[in-house]
Coordinates of N, CA and C and ligand atoms in Angstrom, one line a residue:
X1 N -136.5 -81.2 218.9 CA -137.6 -82.2 219.2 C -137.9 -82.1 220.7
X2 N -139.2 -82.1 221.0 CA -139.6 -82.3 222.4 C -140.7 -83.4 222.5
X3 N -140.8 -83.9 223.7 CA -141.7 -85.0 223.9 C -143.1 -84.4 224.2
X4 N -143.6 -83.7 223.2 CA -144.9 -83.1 223.3 C -146.1 -84.1 223.0
X5 N -147.3 -83.6 223.1 CA -148.4 -84.5 223.0 C -148.4 -85.3 221.6
X6 N -148.0 -84.6 220.6 CA -147.9 -85.3 219.3 C -146.8 -86.3 219.2
X7 N -145.6 -86.0 219.8 CA -144.5 -86.9 219.8 C -144.9 -88.2 220.7
X8 N -145.6 -87.9 221.8 CA -146.0 -89.0 222.7 C -147.0 -89.9 222.0
X9 N -147.9 -89.3 221.2 CA -148.9 -90.1 220.6 C -148.2 -91.1 219.5
X10 N -147.3 -90.5 218.8 CA -146.6 -91.4 217.8 C -145.7 -92.4 218.4
X11 N -145.1 -92.0 219.5 CA -144.2 -93.0 220.3 C -145.0 -94.2 220.8
X12 N -146.1 -93.9 221.4 CA -147.0 -94.9 221.9 C -147.6 -95.8 220.8
X13 N -147.9 -95.1 219.7 CA -148.5 -95.9 218.6 C -147.5 -96.9 218.1
X14 N -146.2 -96.5 217.9 CA -145.2 -97.4 217.4 C -145.0 -98.5 218.4
X15 N -145.0 -98.2 219.7 CA -144.9 -99.3 220.7 C -146.0 -100.3 220.6
X16 N -147.2 -99.8 220.5 CA -148.3 -100.7 220.4 C -148.2 -101.6 219.1
X17 N -147.8 -101.0 218.0 CA -147.7 -101.8 216.8 C -146.6 -102.9 216.9
X18 N -145.7 -102.7 217.8 CA -144.6 -103.8 218.0 C -145.0 -104.7 219.1
X19 N -146.2 -104.6 219.6 CA -146.7 -105.6 220.6 C -146.6 -105.2 222.1
X20 N -146.3 -103.9 222.3 CA -146.3 -103.5 223.7 C -147.8 -103.0 224.0
X21 N -148.5 -103.8 224.8 CA -149.9 -103.6 225.0 C -150.3 -103.3 226.4
X22 N -149.4 -103.6 227.4 CA -149.7 -103.5 228.8 C -149.8 -102.0 229.1
X23 N -151.0 -101.6 229.6 CA -151.3 -100.2 229.9 C -150.4 -99.5 230.8
X24 N -150.0 -100.2 231.9 CA -149.1 -99.6 232.9 C -147.7 -99.4 232.2
X25 N -147.3 -100.3 231.4 CA -146.0 -100.1 230.7 C -146.1 -98.9 229.8
X26 N -147.1 -98.8 229.0 CA -147.3 -97.7 228.0 C -147.4 -96.4 228.8
X27 N -148.1 -96.4 229.9 CA -148.2 -95.1 230.7 C -146.8 -94.7 231.2
X28 N -146.0 -95.7 231.7 CA -144.7 -95.4 232.1 C -143.8 -94.8 231.0
X29 N -144.0 -95.4 229.8 CA -143.1 -94.9 228.7 C -143.6 -93.6 228.1
X30 N -144.8 -93.3 228.4 CA -145.3 -92.0 228.0 C -144.9 -90.9 228.9
X31 N -144.7 -91.3 230.2 CA -144.3 -90.3 231.2 C -142.8 -90.0 231.2
X32 N -142.0 -91.0 230.9 CA -140.5 -90.8 230.9 C -140.0 -90.3 229.5
X33 N -139.4 -89.2 229.4 CA -138.9 -88.6 228.2 C -137.6 -89.3 227.8
X34 N -137.6 -90.1 226.8 CA -136.4 -90.8 226.3 C -135.3 -89.8 225.9
X35 N -135.8 -88.6 225.5 CA -134.9 -87.5 225.0 C -133.9 -87.1 226.2
X36 N -134.3 -87.3 227.4 CA -133.4 -86.9 228.6 C -132.2 -87.9 228.7
X37 N -132.3 -89.0 228.0 CA -131.3 -90.1 228.1 C -130.4 -90.2 226.9
X38 N -130.6 -89.4 225.9 CA -129.8 -89.4 224.7 C -129.2 -88.0 224.5
X39 N -127.9 -87.9 224.6 CA -127.2 -86.6 224.5 C -126.6 -86.5 223.1
X40 N -126.4 -85.2 222.7 CA -125.6 -84.9 221.5 C -126.2 -85.2 220.2
X41 N -125.4 -85.6 219.3 CA -125.7 -85.8 217.9 C -127.1 -86.5 217.6
X42 N -127.3 -87.6 218.4 CA -128.5 -88.4 218.1 C -129.7 -88.0 218.8
X43 N -129.7 -86.9 219.6 CA -130.8 -86.5 220.4 C -132.1 -86.3 219.6
X44 N -131.9 -85.9 218.4 CA -133.1 -85.7 217.4 C -133.9 -86.9 217.2
X45 N -133.2 -88.1 217.4 CA -133.8 -89.3 217.0 C -134.3 -90.1 218.2
X46 N -134.4 -89.4 219.4 CA -134.8 -90.1 220.6 C -136.1 -90.8 220.6
X47 N -137.0 -90.2 219.8 CA -138.4 -90.8 219.8 C -138.7 -91.8 218.6
X48 N -137.6 -92.1 218.0 CA -137.7 -93.2 216.9 C -137.5 -94.5 217.6
X49 N -138.1 -95.6 217.0 CA -138.0 -96.9 217.6 C -136.7 -97.6 217.1
X50 N -135.5 -97.0 217.6 CA -134.2 -97.6 217.2 C -133.3 -97.5 218.4
X51 N -132.3 -98.4 218.4 CA -131.2 -98.2 219.4 C -130.3 -97.1 219.0
X52 N -129.7 -96.4 219.9 CA -128.8 -95.2 219.6 C -127.5 -95.3 220.4
X53 N -126.4 -94.8 219.8 CA -125.2 -94.8 220.6 C -125.2 -93.9 221.8
X54 N -124.6 -94.4 222.9 CA -124.4 -93.5 224.1 C -122.9 -93.6 224.4
X55 N -122.5 -93.0 225.5 CA -121.1 -92.9 225.9 C -120.5 -94.3 226.1
X56 N -119.2 -94.4 226.2 CA -118.5 -95.7 226.5 C -118.7 -96.8 225.5
X57 N -119.1 -96.4 224.2 CA -119.3 -97.3 223.2 C -120.4 -98.3 223.3
X58 N -121.4 -97.8 224.1 CA -122.6 -98.7 224.4 C -123.8 -98.1 223.7
X59 N -125.0 -98.8 223.9 CA -126.2 -98.3 223.2 C -127.4 -98.2 224.2
X60 N -128.3 -97.3 223.9 CA -129.6 -97.3 224.5 C -130.5 -98.2 223.7
X61 N -131.2 -99.1 224.4 CA -132.0 -100.0 223.6 C -133.1 -99.4 222.9
X62 N -133.6 -100.1 221.9 CA -134.8 -99.7 221.1 C -136.0 -99.6 222.1
X63 N -136.8 -98.6 222.0 CA -138.0 -98.5 222.9 C -138.9 -99.7 222.9
X64 N -139.2 -100.2 221.7 CA -140.1 -101.4 221.7 C -139.5 -102.6 222.5
X65 N -138.2 -102.7 222.4 CA -137.5 -103.8 223.2 C -137.6 -103.5 224.7
X66 N -137.4 -102.3 225.1 CA -137.6 -101.9 226.5 C -139.0 -102.2 226.9
X67 N -140.0 -101.9 226.1 CA -141.4 -102.1 226.4 C -141.7 -103.6 226.6
X68 N -141.2 -104.4 225.6 CA -141.5 -105.8 225.6 C -140.8 -106.5 226.8
X69 N -139.6 -106.1 227.1 CA -138.9 -106.7 228.2 C -139.6 -106.4 229.5
X70 N -140.0 -105.1 229.6 CA -140.7 -104.6 230.9 C -142.0 -105.4 231.0
X71 N -142.7 -105.5 229.9 CA -144.0 -106.2 229.9 C -143.8 -107.7 230.4
X72 N -142.7 -108.3 229.9 CA -142.5 -109.7 230.2 C -142.1 -109.9 231.7
X73 N -141.7 -108.9 232.4 CA -141.3 -109.0 233.8 C -142.6 -109.0 234.7
X74 N -143.7 -108.4 234.2 CA -144.9 -108.4 234.9 C -144.7 -107.8 236.3
X75 N -144.2 -106.6 236.4 CA -143.8 -106.0 237.7 C -145.0 -105.6 238.5
X76 N -144.9 -105.8 239.8 CA -146.0 -105.3 240.7 C -145.4 -104.2 241.6
X77 N -146.3 -103.4 242.1 CA -145.9 -102.1 242.8 C -145.1 -102.4 244.1
X78 N -145.1 -103.6 244.6 CA -144.2 -103.9 245.8 C -142.9 -104.4 245.4
X79 N -142.6 -104.6 244.1 CA -141.4 -105.3 243.7 C -140.1 -104.6 243.9
X80 N -139.1 -105.3 244.2 CA -137.7 -104.9 244.2 C -137.0 -105.5 243.0
X81 N -136.5 -104.6 242.1 CA -136.0 -105.0 240.8 C -134.6 -104.7 240.7
X82 N -133.8 -105.6 240.1 CA -132.4 -105.4 239.7 C -132.2 -105.4 238.2
X83 N -131.5 -104.4 237.8 CA -131.2 -104.3 236.3 C -129.7 -104.4 236.2
X84 N -129.2 -105.3 235.3 CA -127.8 -105.3 235.0 C -127.6 -104.6 233.6
X85 N -126.8 -103.6 233.6 CA -126.6 -102.8 232.4 C -127.3 -101.5 232.4
X86 N -126.9 -100.6 233.2 CA -127.6 -99.3 233.4 C -127.6 -98.5 232.0
X87 N -126.5 -98.5 231.3 CA -126.3 -97.8 230.1 C -126.7 -96.3 230.3
X88 N -127.7 -95.9 229.5 CA -128.2 -94.5 229.6 C -129.1 -94.3 230.9
X89 N -129.6 -95.3 231.4 CA -130.5 -95.2 232.6 C -132.0 -95.3 232.2
X90 N -132.3 -95.3 230.9 CA -133.7 -95.2 230.4 C -134.5 -96.4 230.9
X91 N -134.0 -97.6 230.7 CA -134.7 -98.8 231.2 C -135.0 -98.7 232.7
X92 N -134.0 -98.3 233.4 CA -134.2 -98.2 234.9 C -135.3 -97.2 235.2
X93 N -135.3 -96.1 234.4 CA -136.4 -95.1 234.7 C -137.8 -95.6 234.4
X94 N -137.9 -96.4 233.4 CA -139.2 -97.1 233.1 C -139.6 -98.0 234.3
X95 N -138.6 -98.8 234.7 CA -138.9 -99.7 235.8 C -139.3 -99.0 237.1
X96 N -138.7 -97.8 237.3 CA -139.0 -97.0 238.5 C -140.4 -96.6 238.6
X97 N -141.1 -96.5 237.5 CA -142.5 -96.1 237.5 C -143.4 -97.3 237.9
X98 N -142.9 -98.5 237.9 CA -143.8 -99.7 238.1 C -143.4 -100.4 239.4
X99 N -142.2 -100.3 239.8 CA -141.7 -101.1 241.0 C -141.6 -100.2 242.2
X100 N -141.4 -100.8 243.4 CA -141.1 -100.1 244.6 C -139.7 -99.5 244.6
X101 N -138.8 -100.4 244.2 CA -137.3 -100.0 244.3 C -136.6 -100.6 243.1
X102 N -135.7 -99.9 242.6 CA -134.9 -100.3 241.4 C -133.4 -100.2 241.8
X103 N -132.7 -101.3 241.6 CA -131.2 -101.2 241.7 C -130.7 -101.5 240.3
X104 N -129.7 -100.7 239.9 CA -129.2 -100.9 238.5 C -127.7 -100.8 238.6
X105 N -127.0 -101.7 237.9 CA -125.5 -101.6 237.9 C -124.9 -101.6 236.5
X106 N -123.8 -101.0 236.3 CA -123.1 -101.0 235.0 C -121.6 -101.1 235.3
X107 N -120.9 -101.7 234.4 CA -119.4 -101.8 234.6 C -118.7 -100.5 234.2
X108 N -119.4 -99.6 233.6 CA -118.7 -98.3 233.2 C -119.1 -97.2 234.2
X109 N -118.1 -96.7 235.0 CA -118.3 -95.7 236.0 C -119.0 -94.5 235.4
X110 N -118.5 -94.1 234.2 CA -119.1 -92.9 233.5 C -120.6 -93.0 233.2
X111 N -121.0 -94.1 232.8 CA -122.4 -94.3 232.5 C -123.3 -94.2 233.8
X112 N -122.7 -94.8 234.8 CA -123.5 -94.7 236.1 C -123.6 -93.3 236.6
X113 N -122.5 -92.6 236.5 CA -122.4 -91.2 236.9 C -123.5 -90.3 236.1
X114 N -123.4 -90.5 234.8 CA -124.4 -89.7 234.0 C -125.8 -90.1 234.2
X115 N -126.1 -91.4 234.4 CA -127.4 -91.9 234.6 C -128.0 -91.3 235.9
X116 N -127.1 -91.3 237.0 CA -127.5 -90.7 238.3 C -127.9 -89.3 238.1
X117 N -127.2 -88.5 237.3 CA -127.6 -87.1 237.1 C -129.0 -87.0 236.5
X118 N -129.3 -87.9 235.5 CA -130.6 -87.8 234.9 C -131.7 -88.2 235.9
X119 N -131.4 -89.3 236.7 CA -132.4 -89.7 237.7 C -132.7 -88.6 238.7
X120 N -131.6 -87.8 239.1 CA -131.8 -86.7 240.0 C -132.6 -85.6 239.4
X121 N -132.3 -85.3 238.1 CA -133.0 -84.2 237.4 C -134.5 -84.6 237.3
X122 N -134.8 -85.9 237.1 CA -136.2 -86.3 236.9 C -136.9 -86.6 238.2
X123 N -136.1 -86.5 239.3 CA -136.6 -86.9 240.7 C -137.1 -88.3 240.8
X124 N -136.3 -89.2 240.2 CA -136.6 -90.6 240.3 C -135.9 -91.2 241.5
X125 N -136.5 -91.0 242.7 CA -135.8 -91.2 243.9 C -135.7 -92.7 244.3
X126 N -136.4 -93.6 243.6 CA -136.4 -95.0 244.0 C -135.4 -95.8 243.2
X127 N -134.5 -95.2 242.5 CA -133.5 -95.9 241.8 C -132.1 -95.7 242.5
X128 N -131.4 -96.8 242.7 CA -130.0 -96.7 243.1 C -129.1 -97.3 242.1
X129 N -128.1 -96.5 241.7 CA -127.2 -97.0 240.6 C -125.8 -97.2 241.2
X130 N -125.2 -98.4 240.8 CA -123.8 -98.7 241.3 C -122.9 -99.1 240.1
X131 N -121.6 -98.8 240.3 CA -120.7 -99.4 239.3 C -120.2 -100.7 239.9
X132 N -120.4 -101.7 239.1 CA -120.1 -103.1 239.5 C -120.1 -104.0 238.3
X133 N -119.5 -105.2 238.4 CA -119.6 -106.3 237.4 C -120.9 -107.0 237.8
X134 N -121.9 -106.8 237.0 CA -123.3 -107.3 237.3 C -123.4 -108.8 237.1
X135 N -122.4 -109.5 236.6 CA -122.5 -110.9 236.5 C -122.7 -111.6 237.8
X136 N -122.2 -110.8 238.9 CA -122.3 -111.4 240.2 C -123.6 -110.9 240.9
X137 N -124.4 -110.1 240.2 CA -125.6 -109.6 240.8 C -125.3 -108.5 241.9
X138 N -126.1 -108.4 242.9 CA -126.0 -107.5 243.9 C -126.3 -108.2 245.3
X139 N -125.3 -109.0 245.7 CA -125.6 -109.9 246.9 C -126.1 -109.1 248.1
X140 N -125.6 -107.9 248.3 CA -126.1 -107.1 249.5 C -127.6 -106.8 249.5
X141 N -128.2 -106.7 248.3 CA -129.6 -106.3 248.3 C -130.5 -107.5 247.9
X142 N -129.9 -108.6 247.6 CA -130.7 -109.8 247.2 C -131.5 -110.3 248.4
X143 N -132.6 -111.1 248.1 CA -133.1 -111.5 246.8 C -134.0 -110.5 246.2
X144 N -134.2 -110.7 244.9 CA -135.0 -109.7 244.1 C -136.3 -110.4 243.6
X145 N -137.3 -109.6 243.4 CA -138.6 -110.1 242.8 C -138.4 -110.2 241.3
X146 N -137.7 -109.3 240.7 CA -137.5 -109.3 239.3 C -136.1 -108.9 239.0
X147 N -135.5 -109.5 237.9 CA -134.2 -109.2 237.4 C -134.2 -109.0 235.9
X148 N -133.6 -107.9 235.4 CA -133.6 -107.7 234.0 C -132.1 -107.5 233.6
X149 N -131.7 -108.3 232.6 CA -130.3 -108.1 232.1 C -130.4 -107.5 230.7
X150 N -129.7 -106.4 230.5 CA -129.8 -105.7 229.2 C -128.5 -105.8 228.4
X151 N -127.7 -106.9 228.7 CA -126.6 -107.2 227.9 C -126.6 -108.7 227.7
X152 N -126.1 -109.2 226.6 CA -126.3 -110.6 226.2 C -125.3 -111.5 226.9
X153 N -125.8 -112.6 227.6 CA -124.9 -113.6 228.2 C -125.0 -114.9 227.4
X154 N -123.9 -115.7 227.6 CA -124.0 -117.0 226.9 C -124.9 -117.9 227.5
X155 N -125.1 -117.8 228.9 CA -126.0 -118.5 229.7 C -126.5 -117.5 230.7
X156 N -127.7 -117.7 231.3 CA -128.2 -116.9 232.4 C -127.2 -117.0 233.5
X157 N -126.5 -116.0 234.0 CA -125.5 -116.1 235.0 C -126.0 -116.7 236.3
X158 N -125.3 -117.7 236.8 CA -125.7 -118.5 238.0 C -126.0 -117.6 239.2
X159 N -125.1 -116.6 239.5 CA -125.3 -115.7 240.7 C -126.7 -115.0 240.6
X160 N -127.1 -114.6 239.4 CA -128.3 -113.9 239.2 C -129.5 -114.8 239.5
X161 N -129.4 -116.0 239.0 CA -130.5 -117.0 239.2 C -130.6 -117.2 240.7
X162 N -129.5 -117.3 241.4 CA -129.5 -117.5 242.9 C -130.1 -116.3 243.7
X163 N -130.1 -115.2 243.0 CA -130.6 -114.0 243.7 C -132.1 -113.7 243.4
X164 N -132.8 -114.6 242.8 CA -134.2 -114.5 242.4 C -135.0 -115.2 243.5
X165 N -136.0 -114.4 243.9 CA -137.0 -115.0 244.9 C -137.8 -116.1 244.3
X166 N -138.4 -116.9 245.2 CA -139.4 -117.9 244.7 C -140.6 -117.1 244.1
X167 N -141.0 -117.4 242.9 CA -142.1 -116.6 242.3 C -141.5 -115.5 241.4
X168 N -140.1 -115.3 241.5 CA -139.4 -114.2 240.9 C -139.2 -114.5 239.4
X169 N -139.1 -113.4 238.6 CA -138.9 -113.6 237.1 C -137.7 -112.8 236.7
X170 N -136.9 -113.5 235.8 CA -135.7 -112.8 235.2 C -135.9 -112.8 233.7
X171 N -135.5 -111.7 233.1 CA -135.5 -111.6 231.6 C -134.1 -111.3 231.2
X172 N -133.6 -112.2 230.3 CA -132.2 -112.0 229.9 C -132.0 -112.4 228.4
X173 N -131.3 -111.6 227.6 CA -130.9 -112.1 226.3 C -129.8 -113.1 226.4
X174 N -129.9 -114.2 225.7 CA -129.0 -115.3 225.8 C -128.5 -115.6 224.3
X175 N -127.1 -115.7 224.2 CA -126.6 -116.1 222.9 C -125.2 -115.5 222.7
X176 N -124.5 -115.9 221.7 CA -123.2 -115.4 221.4 C -123.3 -113.9 221.0
X177 N -122.3 -113.1 221.2 CA -122.5 -111.7 221.0 C -122.9 -111.3 219.6
X178 N -122.3 -111.9 218.6 CA -122.6 -111.5 217.2 C -123.7 -112.3 216.6
X179 N -124.0 -113.4 217.1 CA -124.9 -114.3 216.5 C -126.3 -113.9 217.0
X180 N -127.3 -114.7 216.6 CA -128.7 -114.5 217.0 C -128.8 -114.7 218.5
X181 N -129.4 -113.8 219.2 CA -129.7 -114.0 220.6 C -131.2 -114.2 220.8
X182 N -131.5 -114.8 221.9 CA -132.9 -114.9 222.2 C -133.2 -114.4 223.6
X183 N -134.3 -113.7 223.7 CA -134.8 -113.2 225.0 C -135.4 -114.4 225.7
X184 N -134.9 -114.7 226.9 CA -135.3 -115.8 227.7 C -136.0 -115.2 229.0
X185 N -137.1 -115.9 229.4 CA -137.7 -115.5 230.7 C -137.5 -116.7 231.6
X186 N -137.0 -116.5 232.7 CA -136.8 -117.5 233.7 C -137.6 -117.3 234.9
X187 N -138.4 -118.2 235.3 CA -139.3 -118.1 236.5 C -138.8 -119.0 237.6
X188 N -138.6 -118.5 238.8 CA -138.3 -119.5 239.9 C -139.5 -119.9 240.6
X189 N -139.8 -121.2 240.6 CA -141.0 -121.8 241.2 C -140.5 -122.5 242.5
X190 N -141.4 -123.0 243.3 CA -141.1 -123.8 244.5 C -140.1 -124.9 244.2
X191 N -140.2 -125.4 243.0 CA -139.4 -126.7 242.8 C -138.2 -126.5 241.9
X192 N -138.1 -125.3 241.3 CA -136.9 -125.1 240.4 C -137.1 -123.9 239.5
X193 N -136.5 -124.0 238.3 CA -136.5 -122.9 237.3 C -137.3 -123.3 236.1
X194 N -138.1 -122.4 235.6 CA -138.8 -122.7 234.3 C -138.3 -121.6 233.3
X195 N -138.1 -122.1 232.1 CA -137.5 -121.2 231.0 C -138.5 -121.1 229.9
X196 N -138.8 -119.9 229.4 CA -139.4 -119.8 228.1 C -138.7 -118.7 227.2
X197 N -138.8 -119.1 225.9 CA -138.1 -118.2 224.9 C -139.1 -117.3 224.4
X198 N -138.7 -116.0 224.4 CA -139.7 -115.0 224.0 C -139.5 -114.5 222.5
X199 N -138.4 -114.1 222.2 CA -138.2 -113.5 220.8 C -136.7 -113.3 220.5
X200 N -136.3 -113.3 219.2 CA -134.9 -113.0 218.9 C -134.6 -111.5 219.2
X201 N -133.4 -111.2 219.7 CA -133.0 -109.8 220.0 C -131.6 -109.6 219.7
X202 N -131.1 -108.4 219.8 CA -129.7 -108.2 219.6 C -129.2 -107.1 220.6
X203 N -128.3 -107.6 221.5 CA -127.7 -106.7 222.6 C -126.2 -106.7 222.5
X204 N -125.6 -105.7 223.1 CA -124.2 -105.7 223.3 C -123.9 -106.8 224.4
X205 N -122.7 -107.4 224.3 CA -122.4 -108.5 225.2 C -122.2 -108.1 226.7
X206 N -122.5 -109.0 227.6 CA -122.2 -108.9 229.0 C -120.7 -109.2 229.1
X207 N -119.9 -108.2 229.6 CA -118.5 -108.3 229.7 C -118.0 -108.4 231.1
X208 N -117.0 -109.2 231.4 CA -116.5 -109.4 232.7 C -115.7 -108.2 233.2
X209 N -115.7 -107.9 234.5 CA -114.8 -106.9 235.0 C -115.3 -105.5 234.8
X210 N -114.6 -104.5 235.4 CA -115.1 -103.1 235.2 C -114.5 -102.5 233.9
X211 N -115.2 -101.5 233.4 CA -114.7 -100.8 232.2 C -113.6 -99.8 232.5
X212 N -113.0 -99.3 231.5 CA -111.9 -98.3 231.7 C -112.3 -96.9 232.1
X213 N -113.6 -96.6 231.7 CA -114.1 -95.3 232.1 C -115.4 -95.4 232.9
Ligands
SAH301 N1 -130.4 -100.7 229.7 C1 -129.6 -99.7 229.0 C2 -128.9 -100.2 227.8 C3 -127.9 -101.2 228.1 S1 -126.6 -101.4 227.0 C4 -130.4 -98.4 228.7 O1 -131.6 -98.4 229.0 O2 -129.9 -97.5 228.2 C5 -125.7 -102.7 227.9 C6 -125.0 -102.2 229.1 O3 -124.5 -103.3 229.8 C7 -123.8 -101.3 228.8 O4 -123.9 -100.1 229.3 C8 -122.6 -102.1 229.3 O5 -121.6 -101.3 229.9 C9 -123.3 -103.0 230.4 N2 -122.6 -104.2 230.8 C10 -122.0 -105.1 230.0 N3 -121.4 -106.1 230.8 C11 -121.7 -105.8 232.1 C12 -121.4 -106.4 233.4 N4 -120.7 -107.5 233.5 N5 -121.8 -105.7 234.5 C13 -122.5 -104.6 234.4 N6 -122.8 -104.0 233.3 C14 -122.4 -104.5 232.1

């Protein structure tokens, strides 16, 4: 399978049918080959709208969920964005097409190392990936215009809320790991935080501390 014109057309069609309508987001997703982020056995299925297994027992998110979360962030070209949960690096790559600068962290060293190799190969030079426990955010680079969490938390982590600029937006799946989770959008205003619930989702849990690999 290659991400040729036919594959791209079907990929974008599926995204649209799931509600991804933002032209800039669709263009970014047409430009970045998801196949570059899926290795081995499942690489044949990279262009299907489904999550797939990656290393360290994690998953690359479903493309339509990546699209809807990215769309909900409403990213501008000057924005500095933080992602918690690098995983394969696919979501970060999409963000890199829309934002000025992307920081992404994962608790698994191996995933960060492999994602960096793909970023280098695709020449995505505005992404910096770190191994860290993302529940604490990235204090050295804060504050951020946008924050996206791609693992489910029981509540939006306090340190992340604190690292959001005024006017900033954070998108985070909230809920118990095995139960229904909801995608929440938090906006920091002059006076506080506004929350809205976007849709039910299913993500791997946000786990404390660093991974074994
Ligand atoms: N955004 C990824 C998919 C993420 S899967 C992609 O596009 O492929 C969720 C990721 O969150 C996993 O890789 C997992 O290791 C990571 N994760 C879970 N808890 C974390 C934490 N506390 N800090 C950083 N990363 C975490």
